[in-house]
Short mmCIF file of C-alpha atoms in Angstrom, two decimals:
data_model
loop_
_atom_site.label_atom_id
_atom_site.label_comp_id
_atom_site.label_asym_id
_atom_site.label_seq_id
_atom_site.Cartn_x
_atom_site.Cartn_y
_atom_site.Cartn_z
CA UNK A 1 35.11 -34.69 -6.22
CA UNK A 2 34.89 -35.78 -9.89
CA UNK A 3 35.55 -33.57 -13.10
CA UNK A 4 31.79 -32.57 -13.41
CA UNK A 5 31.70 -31.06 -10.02
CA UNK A 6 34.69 -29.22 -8.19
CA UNK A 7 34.66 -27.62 -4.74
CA UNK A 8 36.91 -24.64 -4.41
CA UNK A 9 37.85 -23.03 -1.28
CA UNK A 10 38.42 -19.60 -1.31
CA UNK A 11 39.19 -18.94 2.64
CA UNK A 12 37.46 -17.37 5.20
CA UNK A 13 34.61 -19.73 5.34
CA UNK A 14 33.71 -19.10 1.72
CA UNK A 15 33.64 -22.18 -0.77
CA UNK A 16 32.71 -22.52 -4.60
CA UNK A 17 31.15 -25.32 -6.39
CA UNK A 18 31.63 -25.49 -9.87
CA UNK A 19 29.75 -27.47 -12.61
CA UNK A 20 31.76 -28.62 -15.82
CA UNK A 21 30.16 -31.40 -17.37
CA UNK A 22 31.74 -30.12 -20.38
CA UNK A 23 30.97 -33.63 -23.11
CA UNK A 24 27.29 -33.12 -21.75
CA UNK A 25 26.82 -29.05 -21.48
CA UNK A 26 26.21 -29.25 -17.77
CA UNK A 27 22.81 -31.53 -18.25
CA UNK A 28 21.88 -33.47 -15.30
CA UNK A 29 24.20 -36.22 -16.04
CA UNK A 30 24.68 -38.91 -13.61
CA UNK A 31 27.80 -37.01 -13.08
CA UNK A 32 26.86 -33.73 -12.47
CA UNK A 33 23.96 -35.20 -10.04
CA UNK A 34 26.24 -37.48 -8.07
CA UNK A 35 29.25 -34.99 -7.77
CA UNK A 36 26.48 -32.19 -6.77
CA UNK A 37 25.04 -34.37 -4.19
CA UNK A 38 28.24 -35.41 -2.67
CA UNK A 39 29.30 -32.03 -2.34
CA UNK A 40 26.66 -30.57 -0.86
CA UNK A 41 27.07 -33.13 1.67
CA UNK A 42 30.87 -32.54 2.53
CA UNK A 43 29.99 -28.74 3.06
CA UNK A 44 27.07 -29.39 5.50
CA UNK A 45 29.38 -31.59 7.75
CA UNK A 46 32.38 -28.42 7.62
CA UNK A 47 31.66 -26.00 10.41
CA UNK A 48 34.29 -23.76 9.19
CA UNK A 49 32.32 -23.34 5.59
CA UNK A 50 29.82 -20.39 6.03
CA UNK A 51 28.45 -19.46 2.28
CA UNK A 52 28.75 -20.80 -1.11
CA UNK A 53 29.00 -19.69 -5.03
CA UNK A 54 27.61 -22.08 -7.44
CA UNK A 55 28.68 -21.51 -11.03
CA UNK A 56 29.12 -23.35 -14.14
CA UNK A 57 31.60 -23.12 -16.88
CA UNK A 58 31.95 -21.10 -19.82
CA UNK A 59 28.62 -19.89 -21.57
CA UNK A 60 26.67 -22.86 -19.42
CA UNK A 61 25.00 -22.53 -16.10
CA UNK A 62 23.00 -25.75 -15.92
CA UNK A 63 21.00 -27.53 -18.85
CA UNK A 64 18.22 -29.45 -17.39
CA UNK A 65 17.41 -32.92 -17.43
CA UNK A 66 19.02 -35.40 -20.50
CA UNK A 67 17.43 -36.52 -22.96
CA UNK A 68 17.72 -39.98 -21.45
CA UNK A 69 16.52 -39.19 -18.22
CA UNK A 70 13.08 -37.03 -20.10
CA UNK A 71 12.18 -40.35 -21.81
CA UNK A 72 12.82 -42.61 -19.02
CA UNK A 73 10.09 -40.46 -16.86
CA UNK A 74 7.96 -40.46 -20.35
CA UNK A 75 8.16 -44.43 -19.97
CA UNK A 76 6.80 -43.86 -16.21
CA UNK A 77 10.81 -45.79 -15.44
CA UNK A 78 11.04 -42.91 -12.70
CA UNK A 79 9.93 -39.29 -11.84
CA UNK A 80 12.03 -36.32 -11.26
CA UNK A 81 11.72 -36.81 -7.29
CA UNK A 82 13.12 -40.11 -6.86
CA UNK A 83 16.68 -38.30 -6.96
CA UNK A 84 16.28 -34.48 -4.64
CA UNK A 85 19.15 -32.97 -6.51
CA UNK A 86 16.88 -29.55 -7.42
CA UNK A 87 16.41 -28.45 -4.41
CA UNK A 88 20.11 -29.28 -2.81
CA UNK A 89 20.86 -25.41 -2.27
CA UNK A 90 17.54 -24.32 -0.44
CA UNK A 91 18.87 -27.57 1.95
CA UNK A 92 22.24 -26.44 2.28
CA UNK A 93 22.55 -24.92 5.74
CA UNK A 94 24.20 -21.63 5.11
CA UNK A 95 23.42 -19.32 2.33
CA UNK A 96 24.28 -20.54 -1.58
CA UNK A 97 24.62 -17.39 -3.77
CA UNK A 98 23.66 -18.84 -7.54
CA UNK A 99 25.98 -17.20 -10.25
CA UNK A 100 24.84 -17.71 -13.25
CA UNK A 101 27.10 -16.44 -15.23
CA UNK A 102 25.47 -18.68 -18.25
CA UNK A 103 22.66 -20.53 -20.07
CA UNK A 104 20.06 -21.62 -17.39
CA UNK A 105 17.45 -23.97 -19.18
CA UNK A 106 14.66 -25.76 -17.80
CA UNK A 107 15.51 -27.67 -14.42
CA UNK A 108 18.67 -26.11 -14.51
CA UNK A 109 17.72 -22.48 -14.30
CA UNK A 110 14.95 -24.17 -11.88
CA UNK A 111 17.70 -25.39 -9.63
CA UNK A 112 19.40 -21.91 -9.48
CA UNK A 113 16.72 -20.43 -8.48
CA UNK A 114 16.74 -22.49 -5.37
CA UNK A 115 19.54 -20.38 -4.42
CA UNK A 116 19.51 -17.37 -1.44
CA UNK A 117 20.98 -14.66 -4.19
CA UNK A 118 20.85 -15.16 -7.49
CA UNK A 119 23.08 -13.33 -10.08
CA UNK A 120 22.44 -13.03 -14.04
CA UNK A 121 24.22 -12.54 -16.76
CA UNK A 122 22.88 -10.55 -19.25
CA UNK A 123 23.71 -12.21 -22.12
CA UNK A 124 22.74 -16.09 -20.93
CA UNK A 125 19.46 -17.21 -22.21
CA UNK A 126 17.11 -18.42 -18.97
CA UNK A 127 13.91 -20.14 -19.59
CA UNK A 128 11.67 -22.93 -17.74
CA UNK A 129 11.28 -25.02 -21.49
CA UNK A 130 8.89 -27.98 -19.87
CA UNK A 131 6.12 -27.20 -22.01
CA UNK A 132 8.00 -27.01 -25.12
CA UNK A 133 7.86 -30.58 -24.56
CA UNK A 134 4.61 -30.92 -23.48
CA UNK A 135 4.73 -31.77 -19.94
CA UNK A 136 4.60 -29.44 -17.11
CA UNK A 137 6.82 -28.13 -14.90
CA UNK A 138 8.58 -30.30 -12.34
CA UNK A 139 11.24 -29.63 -9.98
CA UNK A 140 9.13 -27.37 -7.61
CA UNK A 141 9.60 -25.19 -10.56
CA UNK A 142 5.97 -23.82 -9.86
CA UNK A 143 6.63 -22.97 -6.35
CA UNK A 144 9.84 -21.53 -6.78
CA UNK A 145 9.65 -19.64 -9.99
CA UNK A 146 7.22 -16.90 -9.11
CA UNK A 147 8.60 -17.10 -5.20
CA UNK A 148 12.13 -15.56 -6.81
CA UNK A 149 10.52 -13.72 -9.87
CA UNK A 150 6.91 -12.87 -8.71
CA UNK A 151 4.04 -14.46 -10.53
CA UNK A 152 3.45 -12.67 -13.41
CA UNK A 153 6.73 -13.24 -14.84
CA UNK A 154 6.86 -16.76 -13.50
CA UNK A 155 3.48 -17.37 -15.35
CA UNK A 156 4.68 -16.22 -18.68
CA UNK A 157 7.86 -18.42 -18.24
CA UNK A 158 6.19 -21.52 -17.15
CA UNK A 159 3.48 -21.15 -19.37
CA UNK A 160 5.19 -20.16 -22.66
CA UNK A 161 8.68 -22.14 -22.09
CA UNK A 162 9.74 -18.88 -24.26
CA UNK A 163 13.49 -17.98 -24.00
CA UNK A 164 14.53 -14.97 -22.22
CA UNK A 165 17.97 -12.97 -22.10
CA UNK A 166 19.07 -11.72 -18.85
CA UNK A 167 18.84 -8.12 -20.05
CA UNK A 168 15.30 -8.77 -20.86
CA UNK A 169 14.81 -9.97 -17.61
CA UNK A 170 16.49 -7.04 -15.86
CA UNK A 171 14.03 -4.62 -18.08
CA UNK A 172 11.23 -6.66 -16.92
CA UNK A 173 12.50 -6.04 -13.41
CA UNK A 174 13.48 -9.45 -11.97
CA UNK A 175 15.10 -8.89 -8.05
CA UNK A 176 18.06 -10.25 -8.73
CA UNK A 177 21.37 -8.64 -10.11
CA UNK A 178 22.01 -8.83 -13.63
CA UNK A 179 25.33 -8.14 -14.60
CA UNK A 180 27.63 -8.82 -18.06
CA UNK A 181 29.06 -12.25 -17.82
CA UNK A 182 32.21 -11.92 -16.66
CA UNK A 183 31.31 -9.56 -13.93
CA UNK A 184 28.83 -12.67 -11.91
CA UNK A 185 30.98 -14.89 -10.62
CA UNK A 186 33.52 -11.57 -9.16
CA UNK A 187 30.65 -10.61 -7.71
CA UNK A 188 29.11 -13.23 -5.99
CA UNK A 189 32.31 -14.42 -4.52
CA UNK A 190 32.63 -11.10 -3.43
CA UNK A 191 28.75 -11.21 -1.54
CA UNK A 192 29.72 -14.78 -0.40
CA UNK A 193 32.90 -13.08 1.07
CA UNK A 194 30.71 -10.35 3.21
CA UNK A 195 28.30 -13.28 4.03
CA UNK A 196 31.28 -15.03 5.46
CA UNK A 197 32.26 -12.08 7.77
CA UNK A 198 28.99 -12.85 9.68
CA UNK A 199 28.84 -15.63 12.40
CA UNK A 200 27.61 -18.81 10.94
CA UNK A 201 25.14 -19.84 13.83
CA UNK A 202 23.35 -16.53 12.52
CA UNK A 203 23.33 -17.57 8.93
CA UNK A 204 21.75 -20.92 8.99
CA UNK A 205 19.27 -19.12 11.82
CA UNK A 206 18.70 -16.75 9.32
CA UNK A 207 18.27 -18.65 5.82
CA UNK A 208 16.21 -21.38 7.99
CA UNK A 209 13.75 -18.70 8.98
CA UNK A 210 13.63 -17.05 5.60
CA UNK A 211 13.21 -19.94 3.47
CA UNK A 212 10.72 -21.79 5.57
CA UNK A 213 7.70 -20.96 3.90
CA UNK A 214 8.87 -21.71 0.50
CA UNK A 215 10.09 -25.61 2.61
CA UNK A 216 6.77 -25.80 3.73
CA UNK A 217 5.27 -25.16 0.51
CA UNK A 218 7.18 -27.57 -1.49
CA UNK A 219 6.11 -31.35 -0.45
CA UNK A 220 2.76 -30.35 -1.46
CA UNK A 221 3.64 -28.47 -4.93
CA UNK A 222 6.33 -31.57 -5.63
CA UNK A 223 2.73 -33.88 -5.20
CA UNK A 224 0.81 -31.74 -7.48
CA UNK A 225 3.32 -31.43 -9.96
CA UNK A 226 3.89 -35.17 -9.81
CA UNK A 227 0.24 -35.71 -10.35
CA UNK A 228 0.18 -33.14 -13.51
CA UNK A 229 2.82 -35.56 -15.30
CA UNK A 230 0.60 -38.48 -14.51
CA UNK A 231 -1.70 -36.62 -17.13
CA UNK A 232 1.00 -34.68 -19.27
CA UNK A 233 4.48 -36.73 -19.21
CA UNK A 234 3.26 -39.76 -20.39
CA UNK A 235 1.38 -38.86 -24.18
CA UNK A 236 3.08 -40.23 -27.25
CA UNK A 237 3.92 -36.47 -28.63
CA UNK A 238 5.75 -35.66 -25.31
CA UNK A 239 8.19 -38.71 -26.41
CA UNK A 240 8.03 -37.48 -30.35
CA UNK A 241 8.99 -34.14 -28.84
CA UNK A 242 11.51 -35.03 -26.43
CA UNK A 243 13.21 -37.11 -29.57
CA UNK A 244 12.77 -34.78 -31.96
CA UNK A 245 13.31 -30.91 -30.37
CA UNK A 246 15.60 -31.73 -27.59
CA UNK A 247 18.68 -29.52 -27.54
CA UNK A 248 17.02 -27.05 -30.25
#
């Protein structure tokens, strides 16, 4: 493991991965990217392992891309798929229960979302911020944002990159739980824990039939969305943006 990322056991099949990229507040550091990746990987090859938390430190969940990485996809250096880091959790074999215990901006709120459960905390701030930039969404954000929070909520997110509290999502009636802070993570370890009392053969059965539309949907929304950036990501004000309002 490395500091960003830590894997946890907890017994009984149930294991907890934990981002602290504390010097870079849990962006998508090369870090937090490799130490997610290699993670994910060491819990699909345990056959004792049969759910996982994900969780982040403090007041952060996960933070998005860096600044770094927004300009080098501005310069057309690389695009957001030539690393699948976003959608590591809908991969993951048996069931990932997101808590989200903090601040879930842009691709990281998107990559939560990925998730099989997915707790809130009501006072985290959660938005999808691409167009305050002036791109749009990546990440699969536009298939999987109104697949966990229905469309008309996901348009208003995607569309407005406004800021929303978790208690104004739970008025606005998201289907997830949304709980004070330091209730999430106690209470997705303690679903993960009556997850893990099931057989596993019957949880990856499960989560593979559940989540196979939203699989099948996604090569074809990651296209589109790639193809929107050809026309969005690549304008001078996205880089004045990016330089000037990133972090604000």
């Amino acid at each position: 493991m490395t500091e960003a990322v830590q894997l946890t056991e907890h017994g009984g099949g149930v294991v907890q991965i934990t981002m602290q990229d504390r010097s870079e507040k849990n962006t998508f550091s090369h870090a937090l990217v490799g130490g997610l990746i290699e993670v994910y990987a060491r819990i699909a090859a345990r056959p004792d392992y049969k759910a996982v938390v994900l969780t982040g430190y403090d007041t952060y969940f996960a933070s998005g891309g860096t600044q770094q990485g927004l300009l080098a996809i501005h310069e057309g250096k690389m695009t957001f798929a030539d690393v699948n880091m976003y959608s590591l959790a809908l991969d993951c074999p048996i069931p990932v229960v997101a808590a989200m215990q903090g601040h879930g901006i842009g691709g990281g709120f998107v990559m939560g979302l990925y998730s099989d459960i997915v707790l809130l905390s009501r006072e985290s701030i959660y938005t999808t911020n691409f167009m305050k930039y002036g791109f749009t969404p990546g990440m699969g954000a536009t298939a999987v944002v109104p697949y966990r929070l229905g469309e008309s909520l996901a348009h208003e997110m995607l569309m407005t990159a406004a800021n929303f509290r978790g208690a104004e999502l739970e008025r606005r009636g998201v289907a997830c739980q949304v709980l004070p802070r330091a209730e999430v993570l106690p209470r997705a370890l303690e679903i993960a824990a009556g997850l893990a009392q099931k057989p596993r053969a019957a949880l990856v059965l499960l989560k593979r039939h559940m989540t196979r539309a939203l699989r099948e949907r996604l090569p074809q929304c990651i296209s589109e969305e790639i193809a929107m950036h050809e026309h969005t990501f690549h304008q001078q004000a996205v880089a004045d943006r990016i330089a000037t309002a990133f972090g604000r």
